[in-house]
Coordinates of C-alpha atoms in Angstrom, one line a residue:
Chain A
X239 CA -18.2 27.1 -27.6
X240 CA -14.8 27.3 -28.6
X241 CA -12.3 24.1 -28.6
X242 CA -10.1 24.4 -25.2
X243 CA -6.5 25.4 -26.5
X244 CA -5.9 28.1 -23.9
X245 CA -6.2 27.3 -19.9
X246 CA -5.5 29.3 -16.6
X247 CA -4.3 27.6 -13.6
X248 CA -5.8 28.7 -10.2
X249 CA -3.5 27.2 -8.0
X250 CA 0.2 26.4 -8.2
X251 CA 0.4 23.1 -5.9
X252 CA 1.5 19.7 -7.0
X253 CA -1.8 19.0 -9.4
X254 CA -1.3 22.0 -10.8
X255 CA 2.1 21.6 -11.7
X256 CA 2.0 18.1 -13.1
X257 CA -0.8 19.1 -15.2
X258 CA 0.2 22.1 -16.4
X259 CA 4.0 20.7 -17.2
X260 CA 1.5 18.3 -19.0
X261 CA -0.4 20.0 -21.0
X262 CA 1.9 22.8 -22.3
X263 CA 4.5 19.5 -23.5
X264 CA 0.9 18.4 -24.7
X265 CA 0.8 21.9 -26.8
X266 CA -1.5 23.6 -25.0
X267 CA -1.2 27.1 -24.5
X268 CA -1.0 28.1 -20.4
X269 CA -1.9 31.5 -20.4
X270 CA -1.9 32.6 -16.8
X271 CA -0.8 30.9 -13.8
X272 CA -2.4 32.5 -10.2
X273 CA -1.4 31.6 -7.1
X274 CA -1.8 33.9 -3.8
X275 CA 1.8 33.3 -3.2
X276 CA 3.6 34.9 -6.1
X277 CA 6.7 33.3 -6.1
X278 CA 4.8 30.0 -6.6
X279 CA 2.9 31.2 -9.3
X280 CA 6.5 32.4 -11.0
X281 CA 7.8 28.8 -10.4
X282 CA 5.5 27.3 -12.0
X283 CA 4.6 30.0 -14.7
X284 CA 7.9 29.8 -15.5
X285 CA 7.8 26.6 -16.6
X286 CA 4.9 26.7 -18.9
X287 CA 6.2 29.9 -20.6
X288 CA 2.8 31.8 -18.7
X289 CA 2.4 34.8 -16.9
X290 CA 1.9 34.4 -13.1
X291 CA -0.6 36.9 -10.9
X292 CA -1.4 36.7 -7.4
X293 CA -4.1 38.7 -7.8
X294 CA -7.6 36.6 -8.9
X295 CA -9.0 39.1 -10.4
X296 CA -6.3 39.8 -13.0
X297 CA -6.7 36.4 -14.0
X298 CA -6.3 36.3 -17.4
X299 CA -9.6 35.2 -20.1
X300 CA -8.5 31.3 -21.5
X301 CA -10.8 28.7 -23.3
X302 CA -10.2 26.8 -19.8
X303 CA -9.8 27.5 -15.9
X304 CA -8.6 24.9 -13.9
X305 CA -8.6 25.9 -10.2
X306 CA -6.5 23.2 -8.4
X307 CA -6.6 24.5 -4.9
X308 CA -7.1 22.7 -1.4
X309 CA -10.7 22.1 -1.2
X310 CA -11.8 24.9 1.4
X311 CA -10.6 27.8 -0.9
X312 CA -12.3 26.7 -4.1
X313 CA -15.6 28.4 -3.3
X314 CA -13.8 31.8 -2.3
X315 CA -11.7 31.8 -4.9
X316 CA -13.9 31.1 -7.4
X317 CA -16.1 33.6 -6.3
X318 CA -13.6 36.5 -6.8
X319 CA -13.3 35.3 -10.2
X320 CA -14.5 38.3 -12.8
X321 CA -15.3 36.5 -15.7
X322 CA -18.1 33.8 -14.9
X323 CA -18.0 33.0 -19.1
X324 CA -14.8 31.4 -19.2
X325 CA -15.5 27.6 -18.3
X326 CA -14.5 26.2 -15.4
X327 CA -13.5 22.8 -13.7
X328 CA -11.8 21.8 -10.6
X329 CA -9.6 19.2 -9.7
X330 CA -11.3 18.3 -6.3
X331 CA -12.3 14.7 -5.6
X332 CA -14.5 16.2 -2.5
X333 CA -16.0 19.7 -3.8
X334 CA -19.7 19.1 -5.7
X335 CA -19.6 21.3 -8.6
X336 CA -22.4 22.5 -7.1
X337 CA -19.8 25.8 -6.0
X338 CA -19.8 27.0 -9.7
X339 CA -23.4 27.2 -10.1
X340 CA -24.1 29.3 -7.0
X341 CA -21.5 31.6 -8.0
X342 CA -22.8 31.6 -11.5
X343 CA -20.4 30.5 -13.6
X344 CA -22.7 29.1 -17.0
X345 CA -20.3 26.3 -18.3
X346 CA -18.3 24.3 -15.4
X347 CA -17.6 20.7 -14.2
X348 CA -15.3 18.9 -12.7
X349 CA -11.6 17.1 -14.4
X350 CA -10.0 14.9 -11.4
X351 CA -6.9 12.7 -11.7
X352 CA -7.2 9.8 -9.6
X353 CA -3.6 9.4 -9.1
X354 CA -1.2 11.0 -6.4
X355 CA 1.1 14.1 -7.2
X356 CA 4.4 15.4 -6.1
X357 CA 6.1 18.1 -7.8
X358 CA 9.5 16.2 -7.8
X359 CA 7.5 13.3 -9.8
X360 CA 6.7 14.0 -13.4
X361 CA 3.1 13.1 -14.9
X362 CA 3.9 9.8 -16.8
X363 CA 2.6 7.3 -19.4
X364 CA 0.5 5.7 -16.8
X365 CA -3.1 5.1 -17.6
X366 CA -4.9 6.3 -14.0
X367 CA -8.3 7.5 -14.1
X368 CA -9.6 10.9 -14.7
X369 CA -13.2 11.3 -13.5
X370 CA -15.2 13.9 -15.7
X371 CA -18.1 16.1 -14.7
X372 CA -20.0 18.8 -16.8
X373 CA -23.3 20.7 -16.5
X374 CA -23.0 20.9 -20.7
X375 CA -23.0 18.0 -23.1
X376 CA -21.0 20.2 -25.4
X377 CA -18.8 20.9 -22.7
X378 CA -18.3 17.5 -21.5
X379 CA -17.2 16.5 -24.9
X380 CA -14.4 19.5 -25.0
X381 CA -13.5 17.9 -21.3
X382 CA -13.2 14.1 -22.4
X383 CA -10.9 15.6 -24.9
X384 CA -8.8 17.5 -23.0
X385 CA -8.8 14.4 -20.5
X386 CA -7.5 12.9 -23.8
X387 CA -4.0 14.4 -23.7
X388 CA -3.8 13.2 -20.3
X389 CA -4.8 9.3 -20.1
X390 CA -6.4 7.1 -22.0
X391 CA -8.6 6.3 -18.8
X392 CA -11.6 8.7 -18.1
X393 CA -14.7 7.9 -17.3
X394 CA -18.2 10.1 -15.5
X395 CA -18.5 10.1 -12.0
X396 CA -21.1 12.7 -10.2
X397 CA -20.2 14.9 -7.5
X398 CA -21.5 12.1 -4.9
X399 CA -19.8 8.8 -6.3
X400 CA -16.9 11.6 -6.7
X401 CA -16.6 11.9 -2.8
X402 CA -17.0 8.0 -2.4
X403 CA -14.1 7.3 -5.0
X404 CA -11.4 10.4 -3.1
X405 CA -12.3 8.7 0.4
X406 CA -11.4 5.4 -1.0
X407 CA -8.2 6.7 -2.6
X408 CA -7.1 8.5 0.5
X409 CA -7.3 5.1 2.4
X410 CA -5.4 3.3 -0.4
X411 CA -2.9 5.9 -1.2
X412 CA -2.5 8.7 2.0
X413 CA -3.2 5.6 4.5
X414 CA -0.5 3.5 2.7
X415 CA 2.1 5.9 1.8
X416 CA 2.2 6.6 5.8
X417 CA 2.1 3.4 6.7
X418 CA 5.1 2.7 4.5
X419 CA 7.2 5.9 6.0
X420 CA 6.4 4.1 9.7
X421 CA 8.0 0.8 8.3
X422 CA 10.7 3.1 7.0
X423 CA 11.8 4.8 10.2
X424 CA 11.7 1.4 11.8
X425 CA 14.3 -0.4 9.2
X426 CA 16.5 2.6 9.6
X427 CA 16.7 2.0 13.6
X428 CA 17.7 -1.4 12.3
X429 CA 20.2 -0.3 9.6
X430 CA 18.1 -1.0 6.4
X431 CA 16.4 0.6 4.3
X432 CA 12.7 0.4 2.7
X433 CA 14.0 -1.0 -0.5
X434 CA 14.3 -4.3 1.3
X435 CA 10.3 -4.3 1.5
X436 CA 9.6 -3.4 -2.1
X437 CA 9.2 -6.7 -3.4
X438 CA 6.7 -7.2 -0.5
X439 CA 5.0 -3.9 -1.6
X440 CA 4.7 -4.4 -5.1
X441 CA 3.1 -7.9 -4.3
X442 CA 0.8 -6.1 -2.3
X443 CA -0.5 -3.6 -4.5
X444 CA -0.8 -6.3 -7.3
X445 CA -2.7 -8.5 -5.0
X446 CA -5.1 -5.3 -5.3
X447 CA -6.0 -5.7 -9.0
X448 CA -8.3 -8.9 -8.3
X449 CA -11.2 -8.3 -6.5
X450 CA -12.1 -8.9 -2.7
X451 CA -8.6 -7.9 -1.5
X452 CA -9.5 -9.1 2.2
X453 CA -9.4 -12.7 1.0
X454 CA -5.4 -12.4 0.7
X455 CA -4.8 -10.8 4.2
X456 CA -2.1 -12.6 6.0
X457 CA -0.4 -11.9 8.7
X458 CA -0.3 -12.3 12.4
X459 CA -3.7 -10.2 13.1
X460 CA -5.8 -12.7 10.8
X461 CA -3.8 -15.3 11.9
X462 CA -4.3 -14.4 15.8
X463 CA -0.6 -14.8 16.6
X464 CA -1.0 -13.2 19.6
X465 CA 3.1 -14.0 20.7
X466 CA 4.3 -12.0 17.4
X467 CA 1.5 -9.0 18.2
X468 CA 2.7 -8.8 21.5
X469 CA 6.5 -8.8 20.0
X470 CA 5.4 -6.4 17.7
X471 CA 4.1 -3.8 20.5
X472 CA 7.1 -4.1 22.7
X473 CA 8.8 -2.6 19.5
X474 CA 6.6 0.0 19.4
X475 CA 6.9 0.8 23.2
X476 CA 8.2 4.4 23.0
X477 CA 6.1 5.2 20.3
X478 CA 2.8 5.5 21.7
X479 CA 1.1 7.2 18.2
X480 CA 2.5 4.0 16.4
X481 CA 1.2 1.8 18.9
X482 CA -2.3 2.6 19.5
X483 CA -2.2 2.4 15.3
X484 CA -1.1 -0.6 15.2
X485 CA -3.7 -2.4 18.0
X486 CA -6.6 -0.6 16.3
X487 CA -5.7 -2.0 12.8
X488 CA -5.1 -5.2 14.2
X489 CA -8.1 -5.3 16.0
X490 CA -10.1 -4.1 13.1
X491 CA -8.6 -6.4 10.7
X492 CA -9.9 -9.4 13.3
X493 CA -13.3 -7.9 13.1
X494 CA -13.3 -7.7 9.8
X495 CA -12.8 -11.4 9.3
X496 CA -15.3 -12.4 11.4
X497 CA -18.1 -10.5 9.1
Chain B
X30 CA 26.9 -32.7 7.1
X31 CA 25.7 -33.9 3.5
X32 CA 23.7 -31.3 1.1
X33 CA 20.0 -30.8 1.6
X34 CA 18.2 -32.8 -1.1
X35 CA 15.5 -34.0 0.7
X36 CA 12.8 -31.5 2.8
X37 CA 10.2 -32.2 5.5
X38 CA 7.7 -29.6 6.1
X39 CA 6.0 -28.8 9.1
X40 CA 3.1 -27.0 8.5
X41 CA 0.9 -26.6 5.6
X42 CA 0.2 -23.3 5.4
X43 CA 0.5 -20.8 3.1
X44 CA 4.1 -20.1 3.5
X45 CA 4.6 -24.1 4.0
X46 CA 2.7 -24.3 0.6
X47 CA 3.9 -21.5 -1.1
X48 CA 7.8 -23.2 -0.5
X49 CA 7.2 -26.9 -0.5
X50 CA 5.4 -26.5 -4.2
X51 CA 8.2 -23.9 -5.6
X52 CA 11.0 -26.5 -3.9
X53 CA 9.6 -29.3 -5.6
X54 CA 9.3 -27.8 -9.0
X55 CA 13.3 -27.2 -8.1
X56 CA 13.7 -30.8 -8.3
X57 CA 14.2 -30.9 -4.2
X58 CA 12.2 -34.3 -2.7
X59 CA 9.6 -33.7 -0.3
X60 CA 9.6 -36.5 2.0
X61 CA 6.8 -35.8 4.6
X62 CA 4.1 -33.1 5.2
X63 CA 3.0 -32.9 8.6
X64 CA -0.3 -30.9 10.0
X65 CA -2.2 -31.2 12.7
X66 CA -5.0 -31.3 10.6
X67 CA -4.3 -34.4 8.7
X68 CA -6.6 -33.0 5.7
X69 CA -4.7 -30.2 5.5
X70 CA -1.4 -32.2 5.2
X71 CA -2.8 -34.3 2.5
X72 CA -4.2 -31.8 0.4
X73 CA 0.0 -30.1 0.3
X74 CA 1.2 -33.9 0.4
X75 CA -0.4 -34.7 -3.0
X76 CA 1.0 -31.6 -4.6
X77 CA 4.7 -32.1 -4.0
X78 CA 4.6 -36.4 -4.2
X79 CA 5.1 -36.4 -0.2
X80 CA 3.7 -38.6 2.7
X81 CA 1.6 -37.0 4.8
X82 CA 1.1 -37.5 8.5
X83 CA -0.4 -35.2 11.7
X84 CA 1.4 -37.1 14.1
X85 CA 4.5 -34.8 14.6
X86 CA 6.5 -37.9 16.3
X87 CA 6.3 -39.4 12.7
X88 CA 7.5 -36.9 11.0
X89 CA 10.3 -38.3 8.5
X90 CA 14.2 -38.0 8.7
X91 CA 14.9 -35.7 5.9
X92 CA 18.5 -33.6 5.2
X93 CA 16.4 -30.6 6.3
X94 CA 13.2 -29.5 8.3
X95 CA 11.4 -26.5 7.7
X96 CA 8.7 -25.5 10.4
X97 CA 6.2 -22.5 8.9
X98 CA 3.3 -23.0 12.1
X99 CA 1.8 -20.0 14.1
X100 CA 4.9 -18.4 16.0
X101 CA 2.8 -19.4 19.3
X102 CA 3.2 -23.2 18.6
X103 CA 6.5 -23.2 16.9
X104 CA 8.5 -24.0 20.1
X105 CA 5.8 -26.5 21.5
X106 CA 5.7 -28.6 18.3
X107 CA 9.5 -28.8 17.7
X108 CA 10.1 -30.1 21.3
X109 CA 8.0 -32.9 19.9
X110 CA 10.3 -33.8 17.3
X111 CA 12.4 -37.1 18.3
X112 CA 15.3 -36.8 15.8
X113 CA 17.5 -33.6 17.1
X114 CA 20.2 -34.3 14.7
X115 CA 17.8 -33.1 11.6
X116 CA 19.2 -29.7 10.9
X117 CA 16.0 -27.4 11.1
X118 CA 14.8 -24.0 10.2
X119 CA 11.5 -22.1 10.8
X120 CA 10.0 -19.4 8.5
X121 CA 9.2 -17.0 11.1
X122 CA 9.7 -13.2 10.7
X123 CA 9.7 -13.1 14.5
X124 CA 10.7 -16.4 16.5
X125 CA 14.1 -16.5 17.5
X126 CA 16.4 -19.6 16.6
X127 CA 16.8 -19.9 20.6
X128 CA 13.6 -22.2 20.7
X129 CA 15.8 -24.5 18.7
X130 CA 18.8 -24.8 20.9
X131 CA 16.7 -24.6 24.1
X132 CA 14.6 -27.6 22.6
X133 CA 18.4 -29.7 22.1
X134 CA 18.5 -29.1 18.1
X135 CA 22.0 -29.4 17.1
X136 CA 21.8 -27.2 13.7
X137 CA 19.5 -24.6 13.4
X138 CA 18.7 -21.7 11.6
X139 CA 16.0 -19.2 10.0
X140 CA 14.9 -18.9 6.5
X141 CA 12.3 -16.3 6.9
X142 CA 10.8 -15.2 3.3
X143 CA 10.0 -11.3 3.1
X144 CA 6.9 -11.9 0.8
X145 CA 3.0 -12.2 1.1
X146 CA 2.1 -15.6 0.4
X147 CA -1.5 -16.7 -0.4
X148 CA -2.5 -20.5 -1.6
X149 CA -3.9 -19.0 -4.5
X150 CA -1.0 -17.2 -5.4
X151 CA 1.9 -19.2 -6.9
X152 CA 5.7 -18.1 -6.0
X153 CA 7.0 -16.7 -8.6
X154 CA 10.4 -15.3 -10.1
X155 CA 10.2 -12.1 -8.3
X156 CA 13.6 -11.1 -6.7
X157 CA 11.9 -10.5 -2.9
X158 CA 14.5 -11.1 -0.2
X159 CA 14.8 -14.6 2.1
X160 CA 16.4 -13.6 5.5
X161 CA 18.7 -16.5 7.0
X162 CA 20.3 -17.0 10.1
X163 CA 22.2 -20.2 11.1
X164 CA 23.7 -21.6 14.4
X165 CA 27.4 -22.9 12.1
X166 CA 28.5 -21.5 9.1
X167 CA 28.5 -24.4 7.0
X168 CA 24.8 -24.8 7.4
X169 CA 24.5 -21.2 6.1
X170 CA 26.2 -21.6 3.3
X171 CA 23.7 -24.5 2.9
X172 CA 20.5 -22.6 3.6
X173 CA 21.7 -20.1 1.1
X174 CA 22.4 -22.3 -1.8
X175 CA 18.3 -23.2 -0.8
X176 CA 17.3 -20.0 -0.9
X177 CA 19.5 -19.3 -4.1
X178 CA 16.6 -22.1 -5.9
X179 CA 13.9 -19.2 -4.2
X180 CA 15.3 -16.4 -4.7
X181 CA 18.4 -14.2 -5.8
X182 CA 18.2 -11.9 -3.2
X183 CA 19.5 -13.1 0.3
X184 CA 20.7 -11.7 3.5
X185 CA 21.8 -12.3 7.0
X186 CA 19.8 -11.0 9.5
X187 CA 20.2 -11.7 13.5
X188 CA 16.6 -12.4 15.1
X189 CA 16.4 -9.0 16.3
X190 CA 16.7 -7.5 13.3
X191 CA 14.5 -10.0 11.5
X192 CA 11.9 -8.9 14.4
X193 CA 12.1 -5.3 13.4
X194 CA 11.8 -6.1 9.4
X195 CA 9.2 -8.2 10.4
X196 CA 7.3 -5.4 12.2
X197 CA 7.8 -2.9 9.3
X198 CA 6.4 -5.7 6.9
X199 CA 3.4 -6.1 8.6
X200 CA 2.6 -2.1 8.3
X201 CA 3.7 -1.7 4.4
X202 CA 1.8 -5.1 3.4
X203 CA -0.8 -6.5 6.1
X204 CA -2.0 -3.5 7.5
X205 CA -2.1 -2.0 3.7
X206 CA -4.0 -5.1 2.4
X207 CA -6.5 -4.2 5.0
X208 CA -6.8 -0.5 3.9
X209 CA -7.3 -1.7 0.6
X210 CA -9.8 -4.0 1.4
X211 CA -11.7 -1.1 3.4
X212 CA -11.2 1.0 0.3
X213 CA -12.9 -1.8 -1.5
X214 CA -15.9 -1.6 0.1
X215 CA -16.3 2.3 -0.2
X216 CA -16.3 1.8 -3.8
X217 CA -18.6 -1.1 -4.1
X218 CA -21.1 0.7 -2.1
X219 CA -21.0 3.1 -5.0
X220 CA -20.9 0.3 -7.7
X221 CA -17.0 1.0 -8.7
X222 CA -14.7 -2.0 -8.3
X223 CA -11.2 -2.2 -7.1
X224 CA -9.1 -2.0 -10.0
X225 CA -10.8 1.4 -10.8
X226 CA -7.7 2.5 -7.9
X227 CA -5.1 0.1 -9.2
X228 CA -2.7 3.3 -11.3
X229 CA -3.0 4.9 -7.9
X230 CA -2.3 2.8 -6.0
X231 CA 0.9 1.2 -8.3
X232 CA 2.2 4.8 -8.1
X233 CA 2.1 5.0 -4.1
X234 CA 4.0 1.7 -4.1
X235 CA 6.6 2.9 -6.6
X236 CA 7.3 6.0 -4.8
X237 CA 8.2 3.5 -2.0
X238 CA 11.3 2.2 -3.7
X239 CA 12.6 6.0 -2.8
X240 CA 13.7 6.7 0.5
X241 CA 11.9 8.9 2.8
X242 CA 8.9 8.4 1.4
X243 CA 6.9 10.7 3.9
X244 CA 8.5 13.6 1.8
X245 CA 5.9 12.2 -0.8
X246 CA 2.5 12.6 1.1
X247 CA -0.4 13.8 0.0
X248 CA -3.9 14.0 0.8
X249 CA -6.4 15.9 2.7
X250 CA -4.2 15.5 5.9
X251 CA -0.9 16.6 5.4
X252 CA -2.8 19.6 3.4
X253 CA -4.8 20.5 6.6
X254 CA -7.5 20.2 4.8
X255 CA -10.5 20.3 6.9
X256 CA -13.8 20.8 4.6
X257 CA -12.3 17.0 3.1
X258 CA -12.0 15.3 6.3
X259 CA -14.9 16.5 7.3
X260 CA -17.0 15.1 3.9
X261 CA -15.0 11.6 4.6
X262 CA -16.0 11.1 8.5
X263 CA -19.3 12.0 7.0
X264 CA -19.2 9.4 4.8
X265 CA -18.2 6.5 7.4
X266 CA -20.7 7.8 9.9
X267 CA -22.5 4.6 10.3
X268 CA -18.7 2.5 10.0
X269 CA -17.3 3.3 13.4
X270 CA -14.2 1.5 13.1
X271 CA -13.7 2.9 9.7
X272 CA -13.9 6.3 11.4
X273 CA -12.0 6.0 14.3
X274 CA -9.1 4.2 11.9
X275 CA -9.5 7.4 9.7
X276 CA -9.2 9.9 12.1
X277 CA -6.1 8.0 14.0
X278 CA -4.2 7.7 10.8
X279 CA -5.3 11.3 9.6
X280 CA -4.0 12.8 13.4
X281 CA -0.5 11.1 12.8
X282 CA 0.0 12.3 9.5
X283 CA -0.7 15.9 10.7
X284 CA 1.9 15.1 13.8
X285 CA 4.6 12.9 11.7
X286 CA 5.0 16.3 9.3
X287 CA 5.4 18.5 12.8
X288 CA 8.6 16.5 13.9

């Protein structure tokens, strides 16, 4: 097995494109960008000086494919691939790797950045977690490698501790970055803006580098301020998704502390 | 009315704490502690060189009190007070300074911190904002030469905005220390620790210095991507609150993009 210098993207979405803006700076070589709308296969091809196809079949041989597709697709997809050779990861947090075998590719795994993408946010110095899965020592080795040029962080995780980990991070990431767009829309019916709560945010999130997080919850739920909840919900009045969110967290965060 | 040199603090919290220990170290005196647990007022007491007491009649003369209780008691215990000619301030995000002038106090204010406090955690030189209100203007120029030896960044805020920043606080910090903590226990039940989520979740709190931060979501639910949620409600089958909190959250994700 070859070194991985060449790689195909399947799938033009924000993984894909921080990765592959990543790599090609990194010197690899993108080949072929697909994506089944070809104008964002040209976007991004385009930026990694690679051809774009929206046709999976015309997907072009590499040392590498990295299909970075919603979840649902990945098996389809894959399936319509030609080549089963070419080795083959996903970027999935959810998907076993289990998909490649029954549609017998020989040399595949997994390659998934435990951080959160968006194509207006470039892929930066930061040291977040790449969780590595391969059905080939050799393979694995080629994969840490390539992991390599993206953070000094990697480490193996199997298909099931995989799932765990992407539940976990959708809480901590998805969860929060709504949460924080709620408090947004209500500082701007107040005039302000979410910069006022950064400071409170960024104490928050380092709070989450120690262990046993729940130990630092304040707040009028753990404190059972039942005059500032009730405050709280009147605020909320006319918005009736907000407010059922905010009894249920309360509530569970009082169950919680009574474990 | 004279400069505040000297502080009483009622309550012994972790906000009382958090202040009373950063004040001192500011070379302010700290002439009284008062809980109703007299332990509790002891234990803060000794810290700053104060007396302690948890009879609130007792409580000493001082050029400034600062009440951080429960909202719910916050009216009943400064009725209690005999001296009304102490200016006073409470610490409370959502208590308006009306309970002070209903209960006869002739100077009155707020200095409400914006931060998460913990007893473990020291106050440090971060710049987070301290929200003050005041019944005369030169008692707020008073309060924020206080603040000034807390923080650098201080504003004005009337009680009903405080009420609002106070709401969108608890979402962005409480309810997301609670997420994390739920996130904690998915990944200990898989033998991975906290700090394995830390990059990630650094990054989601970074992209909340932008504005309109829901332009930056990502995740299985803004994606629409049902084979994920799926494999996640799977994996909190036997957590019910987990599950209905996960679905709740996932449902106004999928409605917040519609609007």
């Amino acid at each position: 097995m070859q070194e991985i210098k060449t790689i195909s993207f399947i799938g033009s979405g924000n993984v894909a494109t921080a990765l592959a803006i990543h790599l090609f700076k990194k010197k690899y070589t993108i080949s072929q960008v697909y994506s089944k709308n070809l104008h964002n296969a040209q976007v991004l091809a385009k930026k990694v000086k690679a051809k774009a196809t929206n046709h999976i079949q015309n997907i072009a041989d590499a040392d590498l494919y990295i299909i970075a597709l919603k979840d649902d697709v990945i098996e389809t997809v894959s399936k319509k691939i030609k080549n089963k050779n070419i080795p083959i990861v996903h970027t999935s947090g959810t998907v076993s790797t289990e998909v490649f075998y029954k549609n017998k590719f020989k040399t595949f795994g997994c390659f998934y950045p435990l951080q959160t993408f968006s194509k207006k946010n470039k892929l930066g110095v930061s040291n977040f977690p790449i969780l590595l899965e391969a059905n080939d020592t050799k393979f694995y080795s080629k994969l840490e490698k390539l992991a390599l040029a993206v953070s000094a962080n990697r480490l193996r995780a199997n298909s099931k501790q995989r799932l765990n980990i992407h539940l976990a991070a959708v809480l901590a990431c998805n969860f929060t970055n709504y949460l924080y767009s709620v408090s947004e829309d209500i500082l701007n019916q107040s005039h302000f803006k979410i910069n006022l709560l950064y400071p409170l945010i960024k104490q928050t999130a380092e709070n989450a580098k120690k262990e046993k997080v729940f130990t630092l919850q304040t707040g009028p739920a753990i404190r059972k301020d039942y005059s500032t909840i009730r405050k709280h919900l009147q605020v909320l009045e006319k918005n009736k998704k907000a407010k059922k969110m905010y009894r249920l967290l309360t509530q569970a965060i009082q169950e919680k502390a009574t474990e």
